Tab-separated table of C-alpha atoms in Angstrom:
chain	number	residue	atom	x	y	z
A	1	VAL	CA	17.608	16.630	-6.495
A	2	SER	CA	17.278	15.529	-10.061
A	3	SER	CA	19.513	13.878	-12.647
A	4	HIS	CA	19.124	14.578	-16.367
A	5	ASP	CA	21.581	11.814	-17.241
A	6	THR	CA	19.784	9.183	-19.294
A	7	THR	CA	22.553	6.585	-19.401
A	8	GLY	CA	24.584	6.484	-16.305
A	9	ASP	CA	24.751	6.677	-12.502
A	10	ASN	CA	24.908	9.906	-10.515
A	11	THR	CA	26.246	9.281	-6.944
A	12	ILE	CA	25.674	11.359	-3.760
A	13	SER	CA	27.925	10.022	-1.102
A	14	GLY	CA	27.567	12.668	1.675
A	15	SER	CA	24.715	12.769	4.327
A	16	ILE	CA	21.546	14.657	3.621
A	17	ASN	CA	19.938	16.543	6.412
A	18	LEU	CA	16.326	17.352	5.690
A	19	ASP	CA	15.142	20.741	6.655
A	20	ASN	CA	12.419	20.870	4.113
A	21	ASN	CA	10.523	18.383	1.814
A	22	VAL	CA	12.622	16.928	-1.064
A	23	THR	CA	11.955	15.222	-4.305
A	24	LEU	CA	14.481	12.875	-5.952
A	25	SER	CA	14.125	12.232	-9.561
A	26	ALA	CA	16.069	10.598	-12.376
A	27	PHE	CA	15.271	10.513	-16.088
A	28	SER	CA	14.530	7.246	-17.844
A	29	GLY	CA	17.712	5.258	-18.211
A	30	GLY	CA	19.469	7.218	-15.532
A	31	ARG	CA	19.998	6.491	-11.828
A	32	ILE	CA	20.741	8.561	-8.661
A	33	ILE	CA	22.602	6.506	-6.067
A	34	ILE	CA	22.624	8.011	-2.468
A	35	SER	CA	25.232	6.220	-0.337
A	36	GLY	CA	25.139	8.480	2.721
A	37	ALA	CA	22.481	8.746	5.356
A	38	ILE	CA	19.255	10.758	4.968
A	39	THR	CA	18.295	12.133	8.335
A	40	ASP	CA	15.928	14.739	9.778
A	41	GLY	CA	17.673	18.121	9.961
A	42	GLN	CA	17.712	20.785	12.745
A	43	GLY	CA	14.276	22.241	11.836
A	44	ALA	CA	11.245	21.729	14.056
A	45	GLY	CA	9.209	19.828	11.453
A	46	THR	CA	8.893	16.417	9.909
A	47	TYR	CA	9.510	16.363	6.200
A	48	GLY	CA	8.970	14.116	3.307
A	49	VAL	CA	11.002	12.487	0.748
A	50	ALA	CA	9.276	11.864	-2.683
A	51	ILE	CA	10.598	9.847	-5.514
A	52	ASN	CA	9.129	11.128	-8.769
A	53	ALA	CA	11.192	9.755	-11.616
A	54	THR	CA	10.972	7.792	-14.850
A	55	GLY	CA	14.410	6.435	-13.931
A	56	THR	CA	15.676	4.881	-10.719
A	57	VAL	CA	16.784	6.145	-7.237
A	58	ARG	CA	18.976	3.758	-5.262
A	59	LEU	CA	19.524	4.019	-1.458
A	60	SER	CA	22.950	2.275	-0.668
A	61	GLY	CA	25.732	2.354	1.825
A	62	SER	CA	26.163	1.271	5.442
A	63	SER	CA	24.736	4.310	7.268
A	64	ALA	CA	20.911	4.111	8.261
A	65	ASN	CA	18.428	6.635	7.135
A	66	SER	CA	16.731	7.785	10.228
A	67	GLY	CA	14.231	10.221	11.596
A	68	GLN	CA	10.449	10.590	11.081
A	69	SER	CA	10.520	11.690	7.406
A	70	THR	CA	7.941	10.079	5.321
A	71	TRP	CA	8.790	8.381	2.030
A	72	THR	CA	6.518	8.260	-0.988
A	73	VAL	CA	7.274	6.608	-4.389
A	74	GLN	CA	5.168	8.715	-6.740
A	75	ALA	CA	6.680	7.461	-9.967
A	76	GLY	CA	9.710	5.502	-11.097
A	77	THR	CA	11.631	2.930	-8.977
A	78	LEU	CA	13.190	3.144	-5.568
A	79	GLU	CA	15.815	0.531	-5.003
A	80	LEU	CA	16.731	-0.459	-1.430
A	81	SER	CA	20.403	-1.550	-1.363
A	82	LYS	CA	21.837	-0.730	2.158
A	83	THR	CA	23.973	-3.119	4.042
A	84	ASP	CA	21.713	-6.095	5.224
A	85	GLY	CA	19.876	-4.904	8.371
A	86	THR	CA	20.522	-1.259	7.885
A	87	ASP	CA	17.406	0.950	7.579
A	88	ALA	CA	16.962	2.407	4.026
A	89	ILE	CA	13.457	3.254	5.178
A	90	SER	CA	12.907	4.534	8.728
A	91	SER	CA	10.116	3.598	11.201
A	92	ALA	CA	7.989	6.373	9.537
A	93	GLY	CA	7.346	3.730	6.598
A	94	ILE	CA	6.731	4.228	2.909
A	95	THR	CA	3.778	4.666	0.480
A	96	ILE	CA	3.955	3.437	-2.967
A	97	GLN	CA	1.581	5.293	-5.343
A	98	SER	CA	0.262	4.328	-8.768
A	99	GLY	CA	3.314	4.250	-11.197
A	100	GLY	CA	5.796	3.721	-8.401
A	101	THR	CA	7.941	0.665	-7.569
A	102	LEU	CA	9.776	-0.185	-4.486
A	103	LYS	CA	12.366	-3.035	-4.955
A	104	ASN	CA	14.700	-4.690	-2.452
A	105	LEU	CA	18.182	-5.430	-3.716
A	106	VAL	CA	19.248	-6.628	-0.185
A	107	ALA	CA	17.208	-8.166	2.738
A	108	ASN	CA	16.048	-6.187	5.808
A	109	GLN	CA	15.848	-2.586	4.433
A	110	ILE	CA	12.708	-1.323	6.092
A	111	ASN	CA	12.786	-0.562	9.975
A	112	ASN	CA	10.729	-3.366	11.607
A	113	SER	CA	8.487	-0.713	13.159
A	114	GLY	CA	7.723	0.896	9.645
A	115	GLY	CA	4.907	-0.049	7.462
A	116	VAL	CA	4.341	-0.168	3.669
A	117	THR	CA	1.221	1.140	1.937
A	118	ILE	CA	0.733	0.105	-1.631
A	119	SER	CA	-1.947	2.096	-3.636
A	120	SER	CA	-3.691	0.812	-6.548
A	121	GLY	CA	-1.182	0.656	-9.381
A	122	GLY	CA	1.884	0.705	-7.190
A	123	VAL	CA	4.315	-2.318	-6.781
A	124	TYR	CA	6.526	-3.653	-3.971
A	125	ASP	CA	8.948	-6.266	-5.301
A	126	LEU	CA	10.747	-8.271	-2.599
A	127	ASN	CA	13.066	-9.483	-5.342
A	128	GLY	CA	14.022	-12.760	-3.575
A	129	PHE	CA	14.847	-10.959	-0.251
A	130	SER	CA	13.206	-11.140	3.192
A	131	GLU	CA	11.676	-8.210	4.912
A	132	THR	CA	9.958	-7.651	8.291
A	133	ILE	CA	7.503	-4.665	8.699
A	134	SER	CA	4.855	-3.699	11.194
A	135	ALA	CA	1.999	-3.240	8.766
A	136	LEU	CA	1.152	-3.806	5.091
A	137	SER	CA	-1.675	-1.955	3.485
A	138	LEU	CA	-2.378	-3.358	0.069
A	139	ALA	CA	-5.001	-1.964	-2.276
A	140	GLY	CA	-5.075	-2.964	-5.887
A	141	THR	CA	-3.521	-5.168	-8.522
A	142	GLY	CA	-0.233	-3.403	-9.202
A	143	SER	CA	1.093	-2.438	-12.472
A	144	GLY	CA	-0.379	-4.380	-15.507
A	145	SER	CA	-2.277	-6.752	-13.052
A	146	ASN	CA	0.911	-8.544	-12.244
A	147	GLY	CA	0.506	-8.001	-8.447
A	148	ALA	CA	0.935	-5.157	-6.031
A	149	LEU	CA	3.257	-7.331	-3.893
A	150	ILE	CA	5.531	-9.322	-6.034
A	151	ASN	CA	8.640	-11.497	-6.006
A	152	SER	CA	10.406	-11.119	-9.430
A	153	SER	CA	13.209	-13.530	-8.435
A	154	ALA	CA	13.207	-17.321	-8.547
A	155	THR	CA	14.521	-17.169	-5.038
A	156	ALA	CA	11.820	-17.366	-2.432
A	157	ALA	CA	11.199	-14.324	-0.425
A	158	THR	CA	9.725	-14.003	3.079
A	159	LEU	CA	7.585	-10.950	4.194
A	160	THR	CA	6.926	-10.984	7.885
A	161	LEU	CA	4.117	-8.766	8.935
A	162	GLY	CA	2.832	-7.244	12.236
A	163	ALA	CA	-0.782	-7.441	13.295
A	164	ASN	CA	-1.985	-4.320	11.556
A	165	SER	CA	-2.061	-5.415	8.046
A	166	THR	CA	-4.893	-5.091	5.523
A	167	LEU	CA	-5.763	-6.323	2.128
A	168	ALA	CA	-8.441	-4.328	0.339
A	169	SER	CA	-10.765	-5.811	-2.253
A	170	ALA	CA	-9.123	-6.758	-5.661
A	171	SER	CA	-5.679	-6.833	-4.020
A	172	SER	CA	-3.185	-9.184	-5.618
A	173	ILE	CA	0.137	-10.861	-4.880
A	174	GLY	CA	2.103	-12.192	-7.728
A	175	GLY	CA	5.462	-12.574	-9.458
A	176	THR	CA	7.653	-15.449	-10.535
A	177	GLY	CA	9.065	-16.551	-7.116
A	178	ASN	CA	7.273	-17.705	-3.933
A	179	ILE	CA	6.409	-15.238	-1.173
């Protein structure tokens, strides 16, 4: 699913059932907003959702994304904006690769059993919101050495981690607000 609009929003309001891998992409200056649920389809496999954009993809709405589909931010920004406590990211968790940014716009967007993996050059921005995850794997300094785990808001953010978290050498936490 891609948007070639470079100045506005493109909204998908229906549910998406995955029966194959899918890549979501928006051009720079554009945004795809998905307000319905993304769930595993009727197929026998587990599929992946990749964000590969120079723009922004936003997950919003009040229906949880569910299933065991893996999420990867390869490039661009994935904004999490579901109703507080509604899973934008399921228990399968998410990986943020170099050039990718994950940003909370609302608290409690990742299933508490899900983990977050941040590769060197990737960024997870709590943006002043709280989150609870089972595991954090952090490797690298993020984009421009500003931190791989950041809080860009002046409002303090809380990240509650399970026991299986790792910080590799040269990992950094930063931003303007407290974490």
